[in-house]
Coordinates of C-alpha atoms and ligand atoms in Angstrom, one line a residue:
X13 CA 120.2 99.8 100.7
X14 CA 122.8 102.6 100.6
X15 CA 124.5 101.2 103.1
X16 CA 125.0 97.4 102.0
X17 CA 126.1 99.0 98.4
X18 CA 128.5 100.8 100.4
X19 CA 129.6 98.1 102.7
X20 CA 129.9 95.3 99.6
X21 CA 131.8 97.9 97.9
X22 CA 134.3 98.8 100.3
X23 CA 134.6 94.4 101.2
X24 CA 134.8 93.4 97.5
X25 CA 137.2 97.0 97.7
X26 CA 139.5 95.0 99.9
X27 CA 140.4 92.2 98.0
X28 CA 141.5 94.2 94.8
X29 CA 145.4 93.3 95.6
X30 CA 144.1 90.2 94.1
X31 CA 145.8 89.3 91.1
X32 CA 142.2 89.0 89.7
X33 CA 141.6 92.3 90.4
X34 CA 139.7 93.4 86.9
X35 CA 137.4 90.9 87.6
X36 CA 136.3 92.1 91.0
X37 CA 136.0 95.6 90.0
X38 CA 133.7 94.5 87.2
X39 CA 131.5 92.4 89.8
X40 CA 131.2 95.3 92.0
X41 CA 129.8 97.4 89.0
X42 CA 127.3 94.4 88.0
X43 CA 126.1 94.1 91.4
X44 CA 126.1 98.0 92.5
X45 CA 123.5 98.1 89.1
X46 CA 121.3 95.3 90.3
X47 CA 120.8 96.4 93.4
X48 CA 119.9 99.8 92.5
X49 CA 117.6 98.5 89.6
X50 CA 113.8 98.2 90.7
X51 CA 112.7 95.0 91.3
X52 CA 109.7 93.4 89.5
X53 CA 108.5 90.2 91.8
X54 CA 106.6 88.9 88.4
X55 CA 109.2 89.3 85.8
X56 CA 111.8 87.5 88.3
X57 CA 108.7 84.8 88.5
X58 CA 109.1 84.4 85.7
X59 CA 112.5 83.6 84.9
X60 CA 112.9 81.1 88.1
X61 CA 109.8 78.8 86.7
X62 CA 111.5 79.3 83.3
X63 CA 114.8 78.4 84.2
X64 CA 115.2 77.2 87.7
X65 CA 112.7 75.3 89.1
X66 CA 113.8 71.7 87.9
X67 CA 117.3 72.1 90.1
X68 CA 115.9 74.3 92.9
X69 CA 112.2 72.9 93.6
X70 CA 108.8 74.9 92.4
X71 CA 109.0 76.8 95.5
X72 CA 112.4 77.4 96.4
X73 CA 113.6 74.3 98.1
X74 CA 116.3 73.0 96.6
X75 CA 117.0 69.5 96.5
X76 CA 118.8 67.6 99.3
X77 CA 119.7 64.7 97.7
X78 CA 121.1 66.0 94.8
X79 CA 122.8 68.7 97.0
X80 CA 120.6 71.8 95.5
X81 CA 120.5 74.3 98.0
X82 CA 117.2 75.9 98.8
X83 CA 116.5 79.3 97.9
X84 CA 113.1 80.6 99.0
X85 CA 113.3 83.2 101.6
X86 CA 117.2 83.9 100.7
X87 CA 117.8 87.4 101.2
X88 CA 118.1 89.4 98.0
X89 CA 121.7 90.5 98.0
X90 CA 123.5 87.6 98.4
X91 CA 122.0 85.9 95.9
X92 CA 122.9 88.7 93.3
X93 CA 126.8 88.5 94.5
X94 CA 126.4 85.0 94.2
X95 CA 125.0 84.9 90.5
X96 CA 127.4 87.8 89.1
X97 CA 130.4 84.9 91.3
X98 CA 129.0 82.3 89.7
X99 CA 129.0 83.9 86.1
X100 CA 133.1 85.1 87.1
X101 CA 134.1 82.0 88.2
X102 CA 134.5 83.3 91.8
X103 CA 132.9 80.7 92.8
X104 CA 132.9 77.4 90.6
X105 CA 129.7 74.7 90.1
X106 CA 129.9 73.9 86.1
X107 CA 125.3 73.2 86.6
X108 CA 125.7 77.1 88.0
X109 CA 127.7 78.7 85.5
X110 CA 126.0 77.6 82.2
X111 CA 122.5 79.0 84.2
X112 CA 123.9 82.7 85.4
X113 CA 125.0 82.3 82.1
X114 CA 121.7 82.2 79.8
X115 CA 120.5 85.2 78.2
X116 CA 117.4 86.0 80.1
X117 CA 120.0 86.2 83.5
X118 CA 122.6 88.4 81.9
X119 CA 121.7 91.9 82.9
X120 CA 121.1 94.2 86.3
X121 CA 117.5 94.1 86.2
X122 CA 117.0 90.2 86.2
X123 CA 119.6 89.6 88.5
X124 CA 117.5 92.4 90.6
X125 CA 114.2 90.3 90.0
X126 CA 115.0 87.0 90.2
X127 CA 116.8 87.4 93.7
X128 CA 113.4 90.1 95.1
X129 CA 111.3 86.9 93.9
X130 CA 113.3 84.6 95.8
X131 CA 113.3 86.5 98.7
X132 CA 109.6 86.7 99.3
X133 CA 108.5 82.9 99.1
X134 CA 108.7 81.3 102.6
X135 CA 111.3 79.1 103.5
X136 CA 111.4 75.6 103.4
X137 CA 109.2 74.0 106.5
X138 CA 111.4 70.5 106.0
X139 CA 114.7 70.7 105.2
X140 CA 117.0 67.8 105.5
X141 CA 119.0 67.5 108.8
X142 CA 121.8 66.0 110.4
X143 CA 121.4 62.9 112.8
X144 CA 120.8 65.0 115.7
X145 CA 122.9 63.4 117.5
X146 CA 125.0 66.5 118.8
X147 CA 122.9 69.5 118.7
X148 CA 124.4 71.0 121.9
X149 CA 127.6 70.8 120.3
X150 CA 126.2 72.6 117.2
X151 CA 124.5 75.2 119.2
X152 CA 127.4 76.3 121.2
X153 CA 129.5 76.8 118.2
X154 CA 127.2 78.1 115.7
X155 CA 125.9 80.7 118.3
X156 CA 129.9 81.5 119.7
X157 CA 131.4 81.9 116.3
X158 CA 128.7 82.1 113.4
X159 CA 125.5 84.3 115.0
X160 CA 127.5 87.7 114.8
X161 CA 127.3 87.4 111.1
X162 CA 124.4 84.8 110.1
X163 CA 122.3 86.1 113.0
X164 CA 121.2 84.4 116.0
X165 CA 118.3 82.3 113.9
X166 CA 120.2 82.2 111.0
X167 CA 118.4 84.8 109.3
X168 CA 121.5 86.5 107.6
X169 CA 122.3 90.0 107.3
X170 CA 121.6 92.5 104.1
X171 CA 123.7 94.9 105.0
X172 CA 126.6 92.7 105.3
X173 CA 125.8 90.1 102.0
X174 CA 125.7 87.5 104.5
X175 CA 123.6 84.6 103.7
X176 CA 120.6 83.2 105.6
X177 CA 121.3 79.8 107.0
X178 CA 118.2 78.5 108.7
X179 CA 116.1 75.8 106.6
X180 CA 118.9 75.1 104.8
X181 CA 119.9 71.6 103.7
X182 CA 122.3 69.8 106.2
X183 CA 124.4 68.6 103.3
X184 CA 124.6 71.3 101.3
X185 CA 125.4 73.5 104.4
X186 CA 128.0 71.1 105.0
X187 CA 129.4 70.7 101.8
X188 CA 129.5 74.8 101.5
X189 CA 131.3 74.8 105.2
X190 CA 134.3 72.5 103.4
X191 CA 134.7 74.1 100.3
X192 CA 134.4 77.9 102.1
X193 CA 137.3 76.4 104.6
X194 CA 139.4 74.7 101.8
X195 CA 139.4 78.3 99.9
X196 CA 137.5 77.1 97.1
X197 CA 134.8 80.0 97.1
X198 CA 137.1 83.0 96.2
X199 CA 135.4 86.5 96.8
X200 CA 134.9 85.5 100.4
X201 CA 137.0 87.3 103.0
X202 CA 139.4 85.6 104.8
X203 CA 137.8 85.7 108.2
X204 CA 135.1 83.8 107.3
X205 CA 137.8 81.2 105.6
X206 CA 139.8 81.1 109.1
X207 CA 136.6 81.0 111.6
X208 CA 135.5 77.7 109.3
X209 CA 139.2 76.4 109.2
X210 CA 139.7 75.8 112.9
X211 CA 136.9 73.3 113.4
X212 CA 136.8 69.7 113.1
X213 CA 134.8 67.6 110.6
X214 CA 132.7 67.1 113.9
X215 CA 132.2 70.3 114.8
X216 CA 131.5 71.5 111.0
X217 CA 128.8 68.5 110.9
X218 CA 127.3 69.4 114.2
X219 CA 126.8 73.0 113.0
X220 CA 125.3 72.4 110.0
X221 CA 122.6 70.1 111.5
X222 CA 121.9 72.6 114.1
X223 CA 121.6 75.7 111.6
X224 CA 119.5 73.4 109.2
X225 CA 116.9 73.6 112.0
X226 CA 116.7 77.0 113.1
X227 CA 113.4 78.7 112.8
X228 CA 111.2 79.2 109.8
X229 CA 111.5 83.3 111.4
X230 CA 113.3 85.7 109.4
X231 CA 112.0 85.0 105.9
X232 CA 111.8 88.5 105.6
X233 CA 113.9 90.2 103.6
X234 CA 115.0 92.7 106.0
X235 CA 116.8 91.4 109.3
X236 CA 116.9 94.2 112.0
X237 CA 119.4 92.3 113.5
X238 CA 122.5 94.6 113.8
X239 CA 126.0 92.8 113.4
X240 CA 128.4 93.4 116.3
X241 CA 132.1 93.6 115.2
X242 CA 133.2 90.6 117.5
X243 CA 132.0 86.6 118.2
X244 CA 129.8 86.9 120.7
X245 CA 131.7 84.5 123.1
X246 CA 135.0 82.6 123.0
X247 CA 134.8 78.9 122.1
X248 CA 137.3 76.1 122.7
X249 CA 137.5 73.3 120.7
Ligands
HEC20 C1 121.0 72.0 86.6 C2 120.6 72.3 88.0 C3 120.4 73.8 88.3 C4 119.6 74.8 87.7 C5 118.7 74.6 86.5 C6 119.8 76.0 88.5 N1 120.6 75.7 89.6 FE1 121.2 77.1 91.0 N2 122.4 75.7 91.8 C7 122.6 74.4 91.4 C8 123.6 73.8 92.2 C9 124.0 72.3 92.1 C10 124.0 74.7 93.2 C11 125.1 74.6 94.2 C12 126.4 75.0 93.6 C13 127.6 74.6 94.5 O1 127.8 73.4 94.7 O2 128.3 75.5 94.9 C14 123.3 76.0 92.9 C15 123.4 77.1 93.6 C16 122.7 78.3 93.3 C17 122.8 79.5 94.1 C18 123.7 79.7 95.3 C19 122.9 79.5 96.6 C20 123.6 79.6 97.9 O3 123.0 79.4 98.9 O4 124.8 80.0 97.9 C21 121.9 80.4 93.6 C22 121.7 81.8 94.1 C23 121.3 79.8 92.5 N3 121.8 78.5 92.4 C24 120.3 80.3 91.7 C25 119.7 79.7 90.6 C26 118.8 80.4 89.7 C27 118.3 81.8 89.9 C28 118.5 79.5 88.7 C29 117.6 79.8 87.5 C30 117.9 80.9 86.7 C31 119.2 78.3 89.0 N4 119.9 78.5 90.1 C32 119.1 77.2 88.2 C33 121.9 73.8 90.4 C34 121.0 74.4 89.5
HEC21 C1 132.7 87.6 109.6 C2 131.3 87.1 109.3 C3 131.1 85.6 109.1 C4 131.4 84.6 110.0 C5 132.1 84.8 111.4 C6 130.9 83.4 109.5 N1 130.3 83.6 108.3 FE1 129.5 82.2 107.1 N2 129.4 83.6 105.6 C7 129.6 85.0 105.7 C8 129.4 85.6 104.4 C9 129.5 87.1 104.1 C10 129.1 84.6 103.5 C11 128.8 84.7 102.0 C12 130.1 84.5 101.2 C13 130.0 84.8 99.8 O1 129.7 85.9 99.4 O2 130.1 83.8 99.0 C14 129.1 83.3 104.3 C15 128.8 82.1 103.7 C16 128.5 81.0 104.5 C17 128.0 79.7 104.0 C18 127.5 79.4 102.5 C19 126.0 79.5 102.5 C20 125.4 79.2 101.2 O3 124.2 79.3 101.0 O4 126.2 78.8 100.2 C21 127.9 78.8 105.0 C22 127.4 77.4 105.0 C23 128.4 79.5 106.2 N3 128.8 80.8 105.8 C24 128.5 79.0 107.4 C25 129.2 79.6 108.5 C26 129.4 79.0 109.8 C27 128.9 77.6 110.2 C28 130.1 79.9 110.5 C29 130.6 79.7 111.9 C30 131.5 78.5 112.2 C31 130.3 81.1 109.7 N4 129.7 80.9 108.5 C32 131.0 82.2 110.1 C33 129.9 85.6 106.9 C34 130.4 85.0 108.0

């Protein structure tokens, strides 16, 4: 865990020529707390079947017709950075922000329990999926220019914050895809921005309904999977 802290610290670190540059420092701190807080699986029970299971499913699954993401088998990290984003107004969803924002959510240790919990229910076994009708497509790009960060199976990394993909919803993955290329998630670095901003709203589709059906594997919440520092293969459009 010394390591993602490190690694988060040192990306989050980077964007501090921001002009919002108080407000990263400060979600740093909140986030550097909850991780090192230590997690209770039952208090963080708690608080999602208290506050979060009528948007994100009993078990973690979201919603994909009201574009709810799923959450069960996230991994842990990311979905502390996203809270503390949330609450800052990183990252803007109006349902999101009045949540992160009830009392029960406001300090380290739920943020800490609430995203341990998530992390050990299994993913979902039926997520909603594109047409299918260009996988091979999807493949080719997801594994050339997405798999070096979001893992071959889409299991995320830890040490890197970055989120697991597989058993996701198709449209919410899509709908993150557009807003992630438009810029409209800010504490995101700019080569994830650039990587999504060269592809077609084909391509983007196609990846999404491939990744929504990558296997239930990695719902654990460490992925062994080591990140290399380039794509593992050049695509062209
Ligand atoms: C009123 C409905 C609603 C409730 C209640 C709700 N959420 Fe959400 N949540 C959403 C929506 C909608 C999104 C997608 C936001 C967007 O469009 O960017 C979301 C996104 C998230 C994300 C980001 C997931 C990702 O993959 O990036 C997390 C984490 C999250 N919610 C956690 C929670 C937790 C924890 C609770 C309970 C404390 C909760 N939510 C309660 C509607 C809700
Ligand atoms: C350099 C590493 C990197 C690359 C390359 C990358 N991503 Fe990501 N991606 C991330 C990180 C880190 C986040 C979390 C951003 C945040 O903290 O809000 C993310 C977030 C996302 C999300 C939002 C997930 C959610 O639950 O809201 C989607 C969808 C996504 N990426 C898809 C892709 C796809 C598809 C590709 C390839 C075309 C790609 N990414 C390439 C690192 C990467």
């Amino acid at each position: 865990m010394q390591r993602a802290l490190l690694t988060l610290s040192i990306s989050i670190a980077a964007m501090l020529a921001s002009p919002a540059a108080g407000q990263d420092v400060r979600s740093t701190e909140l986030i550097e707390r909850a991780l090192q807080a230590k997690p209770d699986t039952s208090a963080g029970k708690k608080i999602y079947n208290e506050h979060c299971t009528t948007c994100h499913g009993a078990r973690g699954y979201g919603n994909a017709e009201q574009v709810i993401p799923a959450l069960a088998g996230q991994l842990p990290i990311y979905v502390i950075k996203q809270l503390v984003d949330l609450s800052e107004r990183s990252r803007t969803s109006a349902d999101m922000h009045r949540i992160a924002a009830r009392k029960p959510l406001t300090t380290p240790q739920a943020l800490r329990d609430i995203a341990t919990y998530l992390g050990t229910l299994d993913p979902n076994p039926k997520p909603e999926t594109g047409d299918g009708a260009q996988l091979a497509m999807g493949k080719r790009y997801y594994q050339g220019l997405c798999a070096y960060c979001h893992g071959a199976q889409g299991g995320g990394n830890e040490a890197h914050a970055t989120p697991a993909l597989r058993r996701q919803h198709y449209s919410y993955l899509l709908m993150q895809m557009r807003d992630l290329s438009a810029d409209h998630r800010y504490s995101v670095d700019i080569e994830i921005v650039d990587t999504l901003r060269q592809l077609s709203y084909d391509q983007l589709s196609a990846i999404a309904d491939y990744a929504s059906r990558l296997p239930m594997a990695g719902s654990s919440v460490v992925d062994s999977e080591q990140r290399p520092s380039q794509p593992a293969q050049s695509v062209t459009p």
